[in-house]
């Protein structure tokens, strides 16, 4: 047989023997193997769920902006989530009525509508227990506010051209979560205000169920005419809003109108749907950084766990490995057997993590619907699962390579 | 095979020959340029073996005797090519071991030298036969031949009915016999054993020594021990003290 043939044969025998050592080692160390596999699976799960949540948040955000059916969003400064109350955004755009009136006059703009989200206290007829909700104010319910049960409120007549002398509708829309929390239905009476005292004086009737703003904010809401929200919260003087949403004429050039409006109103930010979503996400940089850190930590923990495990395996076998090396066995056979173990742990752990991902996503989605109101917030991405499995295999192999490197570096007599 | 006489033995070329061998170990690391600059002293040295000469011929069992720290194990490691001398030379047949690269010395050990340690150190997840057959993998021997050779050797050391047992299922004596079979599986010319009966009870130790006597029929054996019974099987006993040979005589 030629030298090359012998070399190939020797390597085949080495690989097969390393495989046999791997198999027997894994069978012999079931508990340790099980724990390592669980560790890797959890790392994979952490990756798939965290990244799936990130993807889901972005996709849900895009959907919400698409559902809103607006072309441009006008804000004053940062669009921050309010730290108090039941959720929603801070209202930093003042004199929203007159600004939106002016914007509406611009060429290519069909209408401009201010939207305000303010924390309100709500109680039922007994007026005893107040609960906090996001009060959503919009000048007209229109087609952009979806009503799934009952009917919409009849416009915003109370504003009356800025005098606030018009007749109050005294009507509100609520979502199912709000209805459930307050134990009310269509036709029931509620009391809504920016303070307990104001709420006691402001009687409204539930006329319909609308999921629109609950889905947008991920919090239970009470939707009412903008002027009545401003009145109930004592802010008719400043008329604050979170956004002014702008809908363009069908033939209008979005980029051109955006440029023109931005030039005309430099003190405000005029953004498209995508830009507005990105702006909102950028405000949550800490949350995003925390999510990214968790993914990195999960990968790091997976590597550390596997390295530790394989180092322990090698430590336990160090005398036997040392004797074999003294006997003349090359370290490659022993390194191969360790790499085999790392590979096996990575493959099994990765597949298990991949298998556990769909039920975990389903469970998390049920929880997020119950807690924040968004459905499908955690996305199941097949490519992400496949990527995580590959990463798990890489973790196992890298860990084994590190552990194996240690074997090849240790002189045999050190352990004899 | 009849044991060769002293006269016969001296005419056969040696298996291994140590000529004026000295081995010095350094305790700790060299201070380096910066270390010397800040006054770090040179590390302490220990002369484990000093100017030792020893020739071992085929069919001979040589016992290395002496108290702990006398240099028995170091001399054994030098003869087996596990270490190279600081001074002098160890020649395996016609090859100076120090002239070989690490890899070639490892290969020479695999093909020519069997090593038995005081502790058996078998891979606990493998069967007795798989443990014995492992060195043959490195030689590229086929699976069937490996299994056959390993089974033969286990049969020879009295473990024919234990070939599928794992180390944890074997007694200390049985494990040591598996280790001897592993050392012999490549059919080495030289077998070195460091306190091979140190972990065994008297009866088991006796059985293991019988194996060494059988082994020595067609190869050279060097045993390091301070056990009188172990040394009793040697043809020649070399006594060491403080790293030097103080006595060498036929047993």
XYZ file of C-alpha atoms in Angstrom:
667
model
C 0.000 0.000 0.000
C 1.320 3.464 -0.816
C 2.228 5.966 1.879
C -0.869 8.055 1.034
C -3.073 4.977 1.240
C -1.693 4.145 4.669
C -2.188 7.731 5.772
C -5.816 7.733 4.609
C -6.453 4.369 6.237
C -4.918 5.571 9.487
C -7.121 8.679 9.485
C -10.256 6.683 8.726
C -9.414 4.382 11.643
C -8.777 7.437 13.849
C -12.091 9.055 12.936
C -14.008 5.821 13.435
C -12.330 5.184 16.760
C -12.885 8.783 17.854
C -16.547 8.300 16.947
C -16.683 5.134 19.021
C -15.001 6.872 21.985
C -17.447 9.774 21.604
C -20.424 7.456 21.539
C -19.324 5.418 24.549
C -18.348 8.536 26.499
C -21.746 10.108 25.872
C -23.542 6.901 26.803
C -21.395 6.585 29.896
C -22.005 10.161 31.053
C -25.759 10.465 30.577
C -26.456 13.002 33.319
C -23.671 15.320 32.265
C -24.641 14.969 28.641
C -28.267 15.710 29.485
C -27.353 18.850 31.392
C -25.106 20.121 28.610
C -27.799 19.492 26.022
C -30.349 21.339 28.155
C -27.903 24.241 28.464
C -27.366 24.452 24.712
C -31.124 24.096 24.051
C -31.832 26.974 26.410
C -29.217 29.100 24.652
C -30.876 28.305 21.315
C -34.321 29.048 22.764
C -33.104 32.343 24.188
C -31.756 33.294 20.775
C -34.828 32.285 18.780
C -37.288 33.859 21.201
C -35.404 37.112 21.703
C -34.668 37.628 18.028
C -38.199 36.445 17.180
C -39.543 39.084 19.532
C -37.385 41.751 17.905
C -38.592 40.757 14.441
C -42.161 40.577 15.732
C -42.009 44.029 17.303
C -40.811 45.559 14.054
C -43.380 43.685 11.954
C -46.200 44.494 14.371
C -45.153 48.125 14.333
C -45.174 48.178 10.540
C -48.611 46.548 10.530
C -49.942 49.112 12.974
C -48.675 51.976 10.880
C -50.110 50.364 7.743
C -53.445 49.808 9.479
C -53.529 53.467 10.498
C -53.658 54.227 6.765
C -51.743 57.496 7.094
C -48.992 58.756 4.818
C -47.052 61.123 7.044
C -46.601 61.635 10.761
C -45.867 64.994 12.285
C -44.322 65.087 15.756
C -42.676 67.632 17.999
C -39.375 66.166 19.132
C -39.068 62.666 20.478
C -42.029 60.330 20.457
C -41.501 58.943 23.920
C -43.599 56.380 25.672
C -45.065 57.986 28.751
C -43.567 56.517 31.901
C -46.748 56.968 33.919
C -50.321 55.841 33.606
C -51.468 52.937 31.504
C -49.134 53.474 28.527
C -49.182 55.497 25.326
C -47.040 58.357 24.091
C -46.187 61.704 25.538
C -48.045 64.679 24.004
C -45.455 67.216 22.963
C -47.150 68.829 19.969
C -49.086 71.849 21.184
C -51.820 73.877 19.389
C -52.427 70.736 17.435
C -55.776 71.995 16.107
C -54.400 75.069 14.378
C -51.271 73.281 13.155
C -53.310 70.490 11.608
C -55.696 73.072 10.081
C -52.714 74.755 8.402
C -51.222 71.480 7.232
C -54.580 70.494 5.730
C -54.336 73.553 3.439
C -51.061 72.339 1.911
C -51.095 71.115 -1.673
C -51.468 67.362 -1.954
C -52.772 66.964 1.608
C -56.262 65.494 1.887
C -56.505 65.912 5.622
C -54.395 66.294 8.755
C -55.731 64.913 12.004
C -54.271 65.345 15.475
C -54.109 62.262 17.687
C -53.659 62.561 21.438
C -53.020 59.859 23.994
C -53.437 60.957 27.583
C -53.715 59.075 30.815
C -57.290 59.195 32.124
C -59.058 57.876 35.215
C -62.155 55.848 34.552
C -64.825 54.580 36.893
C -68.231 53.013 36.539
C -71.538 54.173 37.953
C -70.607 53.464 41.581
C -67.773 56.080 41.214
C -65.730 54.263 43.827
C -62.922 52.447 42.136
C -60.927 54.409 39.565
C -58.778 52.674 37.004
C -56.134 54.168 34.728
C -56.430 53.845 30.967
C -55.044 55.538 27.883
C -57.539 58.097 26.661
C -57.246 58.345 22.872
C -58.556 61.513 21.311
C -59.381 61.867 17.642
C -61.473 64.591 15.981
C -63.466 62.151 13.863
C -63.886 58.447 14.266
C -63.979 57.948 10.466
C -62.739 54.886 8.655
C -59.425 54.822 10.482
C -61.077 53.810 13.739
C -62.372 50.300 13.303
C -65.594 49.500 15.196
C -66.280 45.779 15.611
C -69.402 46.028 17.753
C -71.946 48.848 18.244
C -71.379 52.120 16.432
C -68.866 54.949 16.312
C -69.261 58.294 18.102
C -70.705 61.138 16.065
C -67.727 63.362 15.213
C -66.301 66.121 17.407
C -68.985 68.849 17.592
C -67.851 70.106 21.011
C -64.779 71.784 19.463
C -67.020 74.229 17.534
C -64.195 76.038 15.774
C -62.129 76.431 18.927
C -64.820 77.772 21.309
C -65.523 74.435 22.990
C -69.157 75.560 23.130
C -70.554 72.851 20.870
C -72.639 70.043 22.110
C -70.733 67.183 23.770
C -71.425 63.771 22.270
C -70.781 62.102 25.626
C -69.891 58.957 23.675
C -66.819 56.734 23.870
C -65.472 53.631 22.214
C -63.665 51.059 24.292
C -61.815 47.876 23.430
C -62.588 44.401 24.718
C -59.821 44.510 27.327
C -61.228 47.761 28.779
C -64.760 46.326 28.729
C -63.565 43.246 30.559
C -61.609 45.171 33.180
C -64.484 47.519 33.904
C -67.094 44.821 33.423
C -69.191 47.053 31.134
C -70.837 46.657 27.752
C -72.334 48.840 25.048
C -74.892 51.215 26.500
C -73.310 51.363 29.960
C -72.243 54.619 31.585
C -68.629 55.508 32.428
C -66.980 58.501 34.096
C -63.722 59.691 32.456
C -61.316 62.512 33.397
C -57.747 63.630 33.854
C -58.297 63.651 37.643
C -60.702 61.891 40.004
C -62.730 65.110 40.391
C -62.916 65.744 36.649
C -63.860 62.127 36.030
C -66.774 62.257 38.496
C -68.203 65.215 36.528
C -67.716 63.774 33.040
C -70.362 61.151 32.269
C -70.065 59.250 28.961
C -71.791 56.293 27.338
C -70.116 53.322 25.709
C -71.403 53.204 22.117
C -69.077 50.682 20.525
C -66.084 48.358 20.744
C -62.944 49.353 18.824
C -59.602 47.478 18.893
C -57.738 50.107 16.798
C -55.825 52.038 19.453
C -55.452 49.111 21.817
C -53.608 47.274 19.054
C -51.589 50.362 18.215
C -50.458 50.997 21.786
C -50.663 47.543 23.267
C -52.678 48.920 26.176
C -56.412 49.139 26.931
C -57.891 52.432 25.736
C -60.942 54.675 25.919
C -61.446 56.447 22.584
C -63.316 59.738 22.595
C -63.612 62.919 20.493
C -60.388 64.939 20.777
C -62.121 68.033 22.169
C -63.861 65.997 24.871
C -60.518 64.379 25.816
C -58.896 67.811 26.036
C -61.864 69.062 28.094
C -61.771 66.044 30.417
C -58.049 66.453 30.978
C -58.102 70.252 31.291
C -55.898 70.850 28.272
C -58.146 72.838 25.938
C -55.783 75.828 26.220
C -52.759 74.013 24.807
C -54.549 71.365 22.757
C -51.652 68.906 22.964
C -51.331 65.944 20.650
C -48.852 63.132 20.183
C -49.015 63.174 16.401
C -50.683 64.951 13.581
C -51.400 62.237 11.038
C -51.436 63.363 7.431
C -53.256 61.646 4.579
C -52.305 62.695 1.067
C -54.316 62.961 -2.109
C -54.079 59.838 -4.239
C -51.936 61.544 -6.886
C -49.678 63.420 -4.478
C -45.905 62.774 -4.419
C -45.172 61.640 -0.871
C -41.490 62.624 -0.901
C -42.190 66.053 -2.340
C -44.988 66.816 0.141
C -42.816 65.561 3.014
C -39.941 67.838 1.899
C -42.224 70.835 1.534
C -43.895 70.340 4.893
C -40.553 69.808 6.617
C -39.297 73.085 5.101
C -42.462 74.887 6.175
C -42.480 73.448 9.700
C -38.813 73.041 10.676
C -39.738 72.892 14.376
C -41.571 69.585 13.767
C -40.473 66.218 12.459
C -42.341 65.019 9.370
C -41.833 61.300 8.852
C -43.122 58.536 6.625
C -44.579 55.377 8.199
C -41.243 53.549 8.094
C -39.297 56.551 9.411
C -41.787 57.029 12.220
C -41.521 53.372 13.236
C -37.734 53.614 13.214
C -37.906 56.778 15.302
C -40.116 55.065 17.869
C -37.765 52.069 17.983
C -34.711 54.299 18.327
C -36.297 55.832 21.378
C -36.312 52.328 22.850
C -32.574 51.901 22.376
C -32.113 50.645 25.925
C -34.677 47.902 25.413
C -33.078 46.917 22.118
C -29.616 46.949 23.677
C -30.882 44.801 26.539
C -32.350 42.295 24.068
C -29.124 42.185 22.071
C -27.118 41.746 25.268
C -29.316 38.839 26.284
C -28.703 37.123 22.945
C -24.931 37.621 23.298
C -25.071 36.377 26.894
C -27.057 33.311 25.831
C -24.417 32.450 23.226
C -21.586 33.166 25.682
C -23.235 31.052 28.359
C -23.669 28.201 25.869
C -19.984 28.306 24.932
C -18.845 28.598 28.557
C -21.095 25.715 29.581
C -19.837 23.402 26.851
C -16.185 24.336 27.327
C -16.598 23.733 31.031
C -18.269 20.387 30.462
C -15.679 19.158 27.991
C -12.858 20.470 30.181
C -14.356 18.412 32.994
C -14.535 15.347 30.766
C -10.893 15.825 29.815
C -9.908 16.473 33.421
C -11.525 13.210 34.477
C -9.789 11.339 31.671
C -6.488 13.196 31.936
C -4.517 10.236 33.313
C -5.897 7.841 30.701
C -5.195 10.361 27.929
C -1.692 10.935 29.325
C -0.957 7.183 29.335
C -2.194 6.862 25.763
C -0.028 9.758 24.662
C 2.939 8.289 26.530
C 2.186 5.035 24.755
C 2.560 6.846 21.443
C -0.976 7.750 20.458
C -1.110 11.075 18.662
C -3.159 13.785 20.319
C -5.283 14.047 17.161
C -7.233 10.874 18.051
C -7.976 12.207 21.524
C -8.782 15.699 20.221
C -11.105 14.143 17.628
C -12.968 12.244 20.334
C -13.457 15.470 22.304
C -14.536 17.374 19.187
C -16.981 14.541 18.516
C -18.493 15.014 21.947
C -18.799 18.782 21.439
C -20.364 18.242 18.045
C -22.867 15.731 19.418
C -23.843 18.050 22.250
C -24.216 20.954 19.797
C -26.303 18.971 17.302
C -28.638 17.389 19.867
C -28.936 20.619 21.898
C -29.526 22.684 18.760
C -32.197 20.352 17.410
C -33.927 20.177 20.782
C -33.877 23.982 21.066
C -35.248 24.210 17.521
C -38.019 21.741 18.343
C -38.937 23.617 21.512
C -39.099 26.978 19.721
C -42.579 26.685 18.057
C -44.446 25.715 21.264
C -42.505 28.371 23.205
C -43.399 31.037 20.632
C -47.035 29.988 20.826
C -46.973 30.159 24.633
C -45.252 33.556 24.644
C -47.709 34.927 22.118
C -50.627 33.838 24.291
C -48.993 35.600 27.223
C -48.312 38.791 25.259
C -51.914 38.923 24.046
C -53.059 38.695 27.646
C -50.530 41.207 28.968
C -49.949 43.821 26.246
C -52.742 43.138 23.795
C -50.581 42.488 20.718
C -51.138 39.256 18.890
C -48.251 37.517 17.110
C -45.653 39.727 18.737
C -43.115 36.885 18.838
C -42.421 35.690 15.312
C -41.508 32.134 14.376
C -38.793 32.462 11.787
C -37.671 29.155 10.205
C -34.451 30.783 9.002
C -33.759 31.991 12.525
C -34.299 28.502 13.966
C -31.995 26.994 11.338
C -29.413 29.693 12.092
C -29.630 29.000 15.821
C -29.108 25.275 15.288
C -26.048 26.019 13.174
C -24.846 28.353 15.915
C -25.394 25.637 18.559
C -23.292 23.232 16.499
C -20.657 25.922 16.163
C -20.754 26.491 19.941
C -20.209 22.760 20.561
C -17.380 22.565 18.051
C -15.634 25.735 19.226
C -15.896 24.585 22.833
C -14.499 21.183 21.888
C -11.702 22.757 19.892
C -10.718 24.850 22.924
C -10.843 21.811 25.189
C -8.986 19.686 22.632
C -6.304 22.322 22.256
C -5.670 21.943 25.967
C -5.065 18.205 25.558
C -2.536 18.694 22.813
C -0.704 21.301 24.893
C -0.326 19.163 28.003
C 2.836 17.029 28.239
C 1.815 13.440 29.129
C 4.209 13.106 32.047
C 2.512 15.983 33.830
C -0.337 13.647 34.776
C 1.665 10.456 35.363
C 12.338 -20.292 25.464
C 15.338 -20.820 27.746
C 16.676 -17.826 29.601
C 19.979 -16.807 27.935
C 23.110 -16.947 30.012
C 25.046 -13.816 30.914
C 27.655 -14.654 28.332
C 25.033 -15.181 25.629
C 23.312 -11.929 26.553
C 26.401 -9.771 26.336
C 26.997 -10.798 22.742
C 23.486 -9.709 21.612
C 23.181 -6.050 20.561
C 21.416 -3.987 23.228
C 17.806 -2.887 22.923
C 18.505 0.320 24.756
C 21.686 1.850 26.029
C 22.075 4.827 28.333
C 25.572 6.382 28.245
C 26.597 8.822 30.979
C 23.070 10.133 31.241
C 22.235 13.124 33.437
C 18.797 14.640 33.823
C 18.381 18.039 35.464
C 14.964 19.495 36.231
C 14.355 23.176 36.713
C 11.900 24.299 39.379
C 9.958 27.309 38.191
C 10.572 29.445 35.140
C 13.624 31.332 33.933
C 13.593 34.965 35.174
C 13.992 36.445 31.677
C 15.695 39.725 30.838
C 13.253 41.857 32.842
C 13.271 39.385 35.727
C 17.060 39.556 35.919
C 16.892 43.342 35.788
C 14.656 43.435 38.857
C 16.841 40.908 40.629
C 14.846 37.719 40.202
C 17.100 34.795 40.937
C 17.700 31.854 38.637
C 15.310 28.944 39.332
C 16.475 26.064 41.483
C 17.605 22.913 39.701
C 17.413 19.276 40.739
C 19.682 16.583 39.335
C 17.325 13.596 39.200
C 19.771 11.272 37.408
C 23.519 11.833 37.388
C 26.010 10.219 35.001
C 24.191 6.905 34.705
C 25.171 4.251 32.188
C 23.034 1.201 31.608
C 22.672 -1.359 28.840
C 19.612 -3.534 28.416
C 19.531 -6.514 26.084
C 16.691 -8.602 24.653
C 15.281 -11.328 26.913
C 16.539 -9.537 29.996
C 14.470 -8.337 32.938
C 16.208 -5.451 34.660
C 14.943 -4.221 37.997
C 15.549 -0.625 39.044
C 15.641 -0.461 42.833
C 16.121 2.349 45.263
C 14.271 4.586 47.690
C 11.775 7.226 46.646
C 13.495 10.109 44.861
C 16.474 7.990 43.881
C 15.818 8.559 40.158
C 14.184 5.224 39.213
C 11.185 6.744 37.432
C 13.288 9.397 35.694
C 15.680 6.766 34.371
C 12.708 4.689 33.230
C 11.248 7.715 31.389
C 14.605 8.381 29.742
C 14.909 4.757 28.594
C 11.344 4.883 27.207
C 11.969 8.138 25.313
C 9.390 10.027 27.376
C 12.145 12.494 28.238
C 15.506 13.394 26.799
C 18.650 13.631 28.920
C 20.253 16.947 29.798
C 23.643 15.329 29.216
C 24.727 11.995 27.776
C 22.716 9.910 25.328
C 20.077 7.223 25.296
C 20.292 5.003 22.252
C 17.388 2.843 21.254
C 18.985 0.142 19.145
C 21.002 2.404 16.812
C 18.988 5.572 17.251
C 19.886 8.416 19.595
C 16.493 9.320 21.086
C 17.473 12.976 21.584
C 18.130 13.331 17.856
C 14.514 12.503 17.017
C 11.757 15.078 16.768
C 8.987 14.878 19.321
C 6.681 13.326 16.732
C 9.194 10.665 15.650
C 9.999 9.821 19.244
C 6.259 9.403 19.893
C 6.038 7.132 16.849
C 9.008 5.093 18.052
C 7.335 4.617 21.429
C 4.176 3.471 19.690
C 5.964 0.907 17.554
C 8.763 -0.263 19.830
C 8.074 0.463 23.488
C 5.299 -0.676 25.817
C 4.733 1.281 29.002
C 2.959 0.165 32.184
C 2.315 2.644 34.978
C 1.557 2.084 38.639
C -2.010 3.224 38.095
C -3.806 1.573 35.236
C -5.527 4.667 33.782
C -7.855 2.966 31.353
C -10.593 4.868 29.520
C -13.570 4.059 31.702
C -16.181 4.249 28.947
C -14.448 1.658 26.739
C -14.424 -2.118 27.135
C -11.233 -3.956 28.102
C -10.761 -5.015 24.471
C -11.290 -1.490 23.099
C -8.780 -0.113 25.623
C -6.179 -2.685 24.579
C -6.809 -2.119 20.864
C -6.461 1.686 20.956
C -2.712 1.892 20.142
C -3.318 -0.246 17.029
C -5.664 2.451 15.651
C -2.679 4.736 15.447
C -0.764 2.089 13.507
C -3.598 1.882 10.971
C -4.401 -1.759 11.771
C -7.820 -2.844 10.486
C -10.745 -3.246 12.889
C -10.968 -7.015 12.687
C -7.246 -7.472 13.254
C -7.328 -5.015 16.142
C -10.114 -6.905 17.872
C -8.421 -10.227 17.230
C -5.043 -9.087 18.559
C -6.617 -7.422 21.619
C -8.670 -10.536 22.381
C -5.577 -12.754 22.061
C -3.633 -10.602 24.475
C -6.482 -10.455 26.971
C -6.727 -14.231 26.708
C -2.991 -14.422 27.342
C -3.205 -12.346 30.522
C -6.101 -14.477 31.757
C -8.950 -12.106 30.916
C -10.471 -13.993 27.982
C -13.847 -13.931 29.715
C -13.653 -10.208 30.502
C -13.076 -8.676 27.090
C -16.400 -6.800 27.032
C -16.176 -5.572 30.618
C -15.521 -1.925 31.329
C -12.721 -0.909 33.755
C -15.292 -0.151 36.448
C -16.416 -3.771 36.304
C -12.897 -5.151 36.772
C -10.769 -5.584 39.898
C -7.500 -3.677 40.347
C -5.433 -6.707 39.304
C -7.588 -7.266 36.244
C -7.249 -3.613 35.257
C -3.473 -3.826 35.594
C -3.466 -6.884 33.368
C -5.526 -4.962 30.805
C -2.880 -2.197 31.020
C -0.142 -4.806 30.431
C -2.060 -6.154 27.428
C -2.362 -2.593 26.117
C 1.400 -2.126 26.506
C 2.062 -5.347 24.589
C -0.482 -4.951 21.830
C 1.957 -3.350 19.408
C 4.453 -6.155 20.074
C 7.149 -3.861 21.508
C 10.812 -4.775 21.851
C 11.103 -2.991 25.176
C 8.578 -2.946 28.013
C 9.050 -0.494 30.876
C 6.938 -0.658 34.010
C 6.878 1.824 36.851
C 5.798 0.199 40.136
C 3.476 -2.194 38.287
C 2.335 -3.923 41.469
C 2.230 -0.832 43.669
C -1.578 -0.700 43.743
C -2.161 -4.440 44.011
C -2.506 -6.938 46.827
C 0.136 -9.669 47.176
C -1.731 -12.411 45.322
C -2.792 -10.183 42.424
C 0.689 -8.689 42.286
C 2.142 -12.193 41.940
C -0.122 -12.949 38.976
C 0.868 -9.691 37.293
C 4.573 -10.524 37.805
C 4.018 -13.887 36.148
C 2.803 -11.944 33.126
C 6.008 -9.931 33.068
C 8.081 -13.107 33.262
C 6.171 -14.474 30.267
C 6.508 -11.151 28.449
C 10.287 -11.122 28.896
C 10.744 -14.309 26.924
C 11.105 -12.422 23.667
C 11.758 -8.818 24.662
C 13.548 -6.629 27.216
C 11.722 -5.568 30.373
C 12.694 -2.827 32.797
C 10.834 -2.676 36.091
C 11.157 0.174 38.570
C 10.044 -0.786 42.049
C 10.970 -0.818 45.679
C 9.061 -3.983 46.276
C 11.373 -6.923 46.925
C 8.974 -9.487 45.464
C 8.653 -7.530 42.247
C 12.405 -7.213 41.874
C 12.800 -10.926 42.500
C 11.755 -11.700 38.920
C 14.586 -9.557 37.529
C 17.707 -11.091 36.001
C 19.668 -8.073 37.105
C 18.999 -5.444 39.737
C 20.329 -1.924 39.363
C 20.285 0.050 42.603
C 20.055 3.798 42.485
C 20.593 6.376 45.173
C 20.460 10.139 44.763
C 20.368 9.729 41.000
C 23.431 7.525 40.626
C 23.912 3.784 40.279
C 25.372 2.383 43.457
C 25.160 -1.276 42.586
C 24.380 -3.450 39.566
C 24.333 -7.203 39.949
C 22.680 -10.300 38.580
C 19.825 -11.440 40.800
